């Protein structure tokens, strides 16, 4: 009996020690600069969203949060760097669908998007806009589908490269609408957009910030938004879903992740700070300037989104026979 009580007392004392330690750790973190890695070049949407969050996070944490660009291999280099970093909360990732969903499904990458990361928060979404050259005689998704069925294999769409969000937006559209609109890959979205404006390709699923000014200047015609809801920047343009292609939805996202094994107390601390930042008018206005809509939520919700997107796009890629080139 004495041994049993001794064991119980020991367990209670250990629990108390660890409980106090965890609480103290949460209050003291961070003790030095936090590095947020953007796996893309400076100036892009991923980098910009990361910098908007890093600025507010610095104020909330009382320590500087710096953005470090580690571009290359379509985002794989910087993403892998964070996957292999110490899980101590001092190296985090400004991640996106490209390196966390599309790349791992199309080619071999040196990290596992599920096993190697602890999702912190889904920061924002930025749907694409189905934009056509004004010479194409369509003003709605229904008209486009009718034209594509009447001219199978004759229409085409451009994208910034094989496996990019705009490419897969088109692949999903083809599958759901049962049409054959040919994909034309470019080396980057700028070249794809330039050729679309010049009439060298018929259409493209362009990121909102890329397409917006060209739509406003009548150089392109927007006929559908790929997201769940209408874009606040193009309120008169209906979603593809509401035009009859039920269930169609592509919402490229940006999020923050830590290396797997990062203590949950740190993950939750970062999550709370970023959720709070996303409620401020300043952050929402800055995100809006880049066509991004704030999301927020729990680490668990972000993890669920990541798993669901991997499953969804695995099927789309398999059906389309898309491979790395």
Coordinates of C-alpha atoms in Angstrom, one line a residue:
X1 CA 0.0 0.0 0.0
X2 CA 2.9 2.4 0.9
X3 CA 4.4 1.7 -2.6
X4 CA 1.1 2.4 -4.3
X5 CA 0.7 5.7 -2.6
X6 CA 4.3 6.6 -3.2
X7 CA 3.8 6.0 -6.9
X8 CA 0.6 8.1 -7.0
X9 CA 2.4 11.0 -5.2
X10 CA 5.3 10.8 -7.7
X11 CA 3.0 11.0 -10.7
X12 CA 1.2 14.0 -9.2
X13 CA 4.4 15.8 -8.5
X14 CA 5.7 15.1 -12.1
X15 CA 2.5 16.4 -13.6
X16 CA 2.7 19.6 -11.5
X17 CA 6.3 20.2 -12.6
X18 CA 5.5 19.7 -16.3
X19 CA 2.3 21.8 -16.0
X20 CA 4.2 24.7 -14.5
X21 CA 7.0 24.3 -17.1
X22 CA 4.6 24.3 -20.0
X23 CA 2.9 27.4 -18.8
X24 CA 6.2 29.2 -18.1
X25 CA 7.4 28.2 -21.6
X26 CA 4.3 29.6 -23.3
X27 CA 4.8 32.9 -21.5
X28 CA 8.5 33.2 -22.3
X29 CA 8.4 32.2 -26.0
X30 CA 9.9 33.6 -28.1
X31 CA 13.2 34.6 -26.6
X32 CA 14.9 35.5 -29.9
X33 CA 14.1 36.3 -33.5
X34 CA 11.6 34.0 -35.3
X35 CA 12.4 33.2 -38.9
X36 CA 9.5 32.8 -41.3
X37 CA 10.6 31.1 -44.5
X38 CA 9.0 32.0 -47.8
X39 CA 9.8 29.3 -50.4
X40 CA 9.3 31.8 -53.2
X41 CA 11.1 34.9 -54.5
X42 CA 10.4 38.3 -52.8
X43 CA 7.5 40.3 -54.3
X44 CA 5.2 37.4 -55.0
X45 CA 1.9 36.8 -53.2
X46 CA 3.2 34.1 -50.9
X47 CA 6.1 36.4 -49.9
X48 CA 3.8 39.4 -49.4
X49 CA 1.2 37.5 -47.4
X50 CA 4.0 36.2 -45.2
X51 CA 5.4 39.7 -44.6
X52 CA 2.0 41.1 -43.7
X53 CA 1.6 38.4 -41.1
X54 CA 5.2 38.7 -39.9
X55 CA 4.8 42.4 -39.2
X56 CA 1.8 41.9 -37.0
X57 CA 3.3 38.8 -35.4
X58 CA 6.4 40.8 -34.4
X59 CA 4.2 43.2 -32.4
X60 CA 2.1 40.5 -30.8
X61 CA 5.1 38.3 -29.8
X62 CA 7.4 41.2 -28.7
X63 CA 10.2 39.7 -30.8
X64 CA 11.1 40.3 -34.4
X65 CA 9.7 37.9 -37.0
X66 CA 11.8 38.1 -40.2
X67 CA 10.9 36.8 -43.6
X68 CA 13.7 34.8 -45.3
X69 CA 13.2 33.9 -48.9
X70 CA 14.5 30.5 -50.0
X71 CA 13.1 30.1 -53.5
X72 CA 13.8 27.2 -55.9
X73 CA 12.3 24.1 -57.4
X74 CA 8.8 25.5 -57.3
X75 CA 8.9 26.1 -53.6
X76 CA 10.4 22.8 -52.7
X77 CA 13.7 24.1 -51.4
X78 CA 12.4 26.4 -48.8
X79 CA 9.6 24.0 -47.8
X80 CA 12.1 21.2 -47.2
X81 CA 14.4 23.6 -45.2
X82 CA 11.6 24.2 -42.7
X83 CA 10.6 20.5 -42.7
X84 CA 14.2 19.7 -41.5
X85 CA 14.5 22.6 -39.1
X86 CA 14.5 22.3 -35.3
X87 CA 10.9 22.0 -34.0
X88 CA 11.4 24.8 -31.5
X89 CA 9.1 27.6 -32.9
X90 CA 12.0 29.7 -34.3
X91 CA 11.7 28.5 -37.9
X92 CA 8.2 28.5 -39.5
X93 CA 6.9 28.3 -43.0
X94 CA 4.8 30.7 -45.1
X95 CA 3.3 27.9 -47.1
X96 CA 1.0 27.5 -50.1
X97 CA -0.9 24.9 -52.1
X98 CA 1.9 24.7 -54.6
X99 CA 4.7 23.2 -52.5
X100 CA 2.4 21.5 -50.0
X101 CA -0.2 19.9 -52.3
X102 CA 0.5 20.1 -56.0
X103 CA 4.3 19.4 -56.0
X104 CA 4.2 16.3 -53.8
X105 CA 1.4 14.8 -55.9
X106 CA 3.2 15.4 -59.3
X107 CA 6.8 14.6 -58.5
X108 CA 9.0 13.2 -55.8
X109 CA 9.8 15.8 -53.1
X110 CA 12.2 15.5 -50.1
X111 CA 9.4 16.0 -47.5
X112 CA 6.0 14.7 -46.5
X113 CA 3.4 17.5 -46.4
X114 CA 1.5 15.6 -43.6
X115 CA 4.2 13.9 -41.5
X116 CA 6.8 16.7 -41.6
X117 CA 4.7 19.7 -40.6
X118 CA 2.6 21.0 -37.8
X119 CA -0.1 23.2 -39.3
X120 CA -0.5 26.5 -37.4
X121 CA -3.2 28.4 -39.3
X122 CA -4.8 28.9 -42.7
X123 CA -4.2 32.6 -43.3
X124 CA -6.0 33.5 -46.5
X125 CA -7.5 32.2 -49.7
X126 CA -7.2 33.8 -53.2
X127 CA -9.4 32.2 -55.8
X128 CA -8.5 32.3 -59.5
X129 CA -10.6 34.1 -62.1
X130 CA -11.5 32.3 -65.4
X131 CA -10.6 35.1 -67.8
X132 CA -11.0 34.9 -71.6
X133 CA -9.7 37.0 -74.5
X134 CA -12.5 39.5 -75.5
X135 CA -12.5 37.9 -79.0
X136 CA -13.8 34.6 -77.7
X137 CA -17.6 34.7 -78.1
X138 CA -18.6 33.7 -74.6
X139 CA -19.8 35.7 -71.6
X140 CA -20.6 32.9 -69.2
X141 CA -19.4 29.4 -68.1
X142 CA -22.5 27.9 -69.8
X143 CA -21.6 29.5 -73.1
X144 CA -17.9 28.4 -72.8
X145 CA -18.9 24.8 -72.2
X146 CA -21.2 24.8 -75.2
X147 CA -18.5 26.3 -77.4
X148 CA -15.9 23.8 -76.1
X149 CA -18.2 20.9 -76.8
X150 CA -18.9 22.2 -80.3
X151 CA -15.2 22.6 -80.9
X152 CA -13.5 19.7 -79.0
X153 CA -9.7 20.1 -78.7
X154 CA -9.7 23.5 -80.5
X155 CA -9.9 25.8 -77.5
X156 CA -6.9 26.2 -75.2
X157 CA -5.9 27.8 -71.9
X158 CA -2.6 29.0 -70.6
X159 CA -1.0 28.6 -67.2
X160 CA 2.3 29.4 -65.4
X161 CA 3.4 25.8 -65.8
X162 CA 2.6 22.2 -65.4
X163 CA 1.2 21.4 -62.0
X164 CA 0.4 25.1 -61.1
X165 CA -2.9 26.0 -59.5
X166 CA -4.1 27.6 -62.8
X167 CA -3.2 24.4 -64.7
X168 CA -5.1 22.2 -62.3
X169 CA -8.0 24.6 -62.2
X170 CA -8.4 23.9 -65.9
X171 CA -7.9 20.2 -65.5
X172 CA -10.7 20.1 -62.9
X173 CA -12.9 22.2 -65.2
X174 CA -12.3 19.8 -68.1
X175 CA -13.2 16.8 -66.0
X176 CA -16.4 18.3 -64.5
X177 CA -17.7 19.9 -67.6
X178 CA -16.7 16.9 -69.8
X179 CA -14.8 19.1 -72.3
X180 CA -11.3 19.1 -73.8
X181 CA -9.8 22.5 -73.5
X182 CA -6.1 22.1 -74.3
X183 CA -3.5 23.2 -71.7
X184 CA -0.6 25.4 -72.9
X185 CA 2.1 25.7 -70.2
X186 CA 4.3 28.8 -69.9
X187 CA 7.4 29.5 -67.8
X188 CA 5.5 31.7 -65.3
X189 CA 2.1 33.4 -65.1
X190 CA 3.4 36.7 -66.5
X191 CA 4.2 35.1 -69.9
X192 CA 0.8 33.3 -69.9
X193 CA -1.0 36.5 -69.1
X194 CA 0.9 38.4 -71.8
X195 CA -0.1 35.9 -74.5
X196 CA -3.7 35.8 -73.3
X197 CA -3.9 39.6 -73.7
X198 CA -2.3 39.3 -77.1
X199 CA -4.9 36.6 -78.1
X200 CA -2.3 33.8 -78.5
X201 CA -4.4 31.7 -76.1
X202 CA -8.1 31.7 -75.5
X203 CA -8.3 31.8 -71.7
X204 CA -6.6 31.2 -68.4
X205 CA -7.5 30.7 -64.8
X206 CA -5.5 33.6 -63.4
X207 CA -4.9 34.7 -59.8
X208 CA -7.1 37.6 -58.8
X209 CA -4.3 40.1 -58.4
X210 CA -2.8 39.2 -61.8
X211 CA -6.1 39.5 -63.7
X212 CA -7.9 42.4 -61.9
X213 CA -6.3 45.4 -63.7
X214 CA -6.6 43.7 -67.1
X215 CA -10.3 43.0 -66.5
X216 CA -11.0 46.5 -65.4
X217 CA -9.2 47.8 -68.5
X218 CA -11.3 45.6 -70.7
X219 CA -8.2 43.7 -72.0
X220 CA -9.7 40.5 -70.6
X221 CA -13.2 39.3 -69.8
X222 CA -14.0 37.6 -66.5
X223 CA -16.6 34.9 -66.8
X224 CA -16.3 33.0 -63.6
X225 CA -14.6 32.9 -60.1
X226 CA -13.2 29.6 -58.9
X227 CA -13.9 30.1 -55.2
X228 CA -16.8 29.2 -52.9
X229 CA -18.1 32.8 -53.0
X230 CA -18.0 35.7 -55.3
X231 CA -14.8 37.8 -55.1
X232 CA -15.3 41.1 -53.3
X233 CA -13.2 42.6 -56.1
X234 CA -15.4 41.2 -58.8
X235 CA -18.9 41.2 -57.2
X236 CA -20.7 41.1 -60.6
X237 CA -18.8 37.9 -61.7
X238 CA -20.6 34.7 -60.5
X239 CA -18.7 31.7 -59.3
X240 CA -18.3 28.8 -61.6
X241 CA -20.3 26.7 -59.2
X242 CA -23.3 29.0 -59.3
X243 CA -23.3 29.0 -63.1
X244 CA -24.2 25.3 -63.1
X245 CA -20.9 23.4 -62.6
X246 CA -22.0 22.3 -59.1
X247 CA -19.2 21.4 -56.8
X248 CA -16.5 23.2 -58.8
X249 CA -14.2 25.0 -56.4
X250 CA -10.5 26.0 -56.4
X251 CA -9.3 28.3 -53.6
X252 CA -5.5 28.6 -53.6
X253 CA -4.5 29.3 -50.0
X254 CA -1.7 30.6 -47.9
X255 CA -0.9 29.3 -44.4
X256 CA 1.7 29.1 -41.6
X257 CA 3.2 25.8 -40.6
X258 CA 5.9 24.7 -38.2
X259 CA 8.2 21.6 -38.3
X260 CA 6.6 18.4 -37.0
X261 CA 7.2 17.9 -33.3
X262 CA 6.9 21.6 -32.5
X263 CA 5.2 21.8 -29.0
X264 CA 1.5 22.3 -29.2
X265 CA 1.9 25.2 -26.8
X266 CA 3.9 27.1 -29.4
X267 CA 1.6 26.2 -32.2
X268 CA -1.4 27.4 -30.2
X269 CA 0.4 30.6 -29.2
X270 CA 1.2 31.4 -32.8
X271 CA -2.3 30.5 -33.9
X272 CA -3.9 32.8 -31.4
X273 CA -1.6 35.7 -32.4
X274 CA -2.3 35.3 -36.1
X275 CA -6.0 34.9 -35.6
X276 CA -6.1 38.1 -33.7
X277 CA -4.1 39.8 -36.5
X278 CA -6.5 38.6 -39.1
X279 CA -9.3 40.5 -37.3
X280 CA -7.6 43.9 -37.7
X281 CA -8.6 46.3 -40.4
X282 CA -5.0 47.0 -41.3
X283 CA -4.2 43.3 -42.1
X284 CA -7.5 42.7 -43.9
X285 CA -6.9 45.8 -46.1
X286 CA -3.3 44.7 -46.9
X287 CA -4.4 41.2 -47.8
X288 CA -7.3 42.6 -50.0
X289 CA -4.7 44.6 -52.0
X290 CA -3.4 41.2 -53.2
X291 CA -6.8 39.6 -53.8
X292 CA -6.5 37.5 -50.6
X293 CA -9.4 37.0 -48.2
X294 CA -8.5 36.2 -44.6
X295 CA -9.6 32.8 -43.2
X296 CA -8.1 32.0 -39.8
X297 CA -9.3 29.2 -37.5
X298 CA -7.7 26.4 -35.6
X299 CA -4.6 24.3 -36.3
X300 CA -6.9 21.3 -36.6
X301 CA -9.0 23.0 -39.2
X302 CA -5.9 23.8 -41.3
X303 CA -4.7 20.2 -41.0
X304 CA -8.1 19.0 -42.2
X305 CA -8.0 21.3 -45.2
X306 CA -4.5 20.1 -46.1
X307 CA -5.6 16.4 -46.0
X308 CA -8.7 17.1 -48.0
X309 CA -6.9 19.0 -50.7
X310 CA -4.3 16.3 -51.1
X311 CA -7.1 13.7 -51.6
X312 CA -9.0 15.9 -54.0
X313 CA -6.1 16.9 -56.2
X314 CA -4.6 13.4 -56.2
X315 CA -7.7 12.2 -58.0
X316 CA -7.7 15.1 -60.4
X317 CA -4.1 14.7 -61.3
X318 CA -4.5 10.9 -61.7
X319 CA -7.5 11.3 -64.0
X320 CA -5.7 14.0 -66.1
X321 CA -2.5 11.9 -66.3
X322 CA -0.4 14.9 -65.2
X323 CA 3.3 14.3 -64.5
X324 CA 6.3 16.6 -63.9
X325 CA 8.0 17.8 -67.1

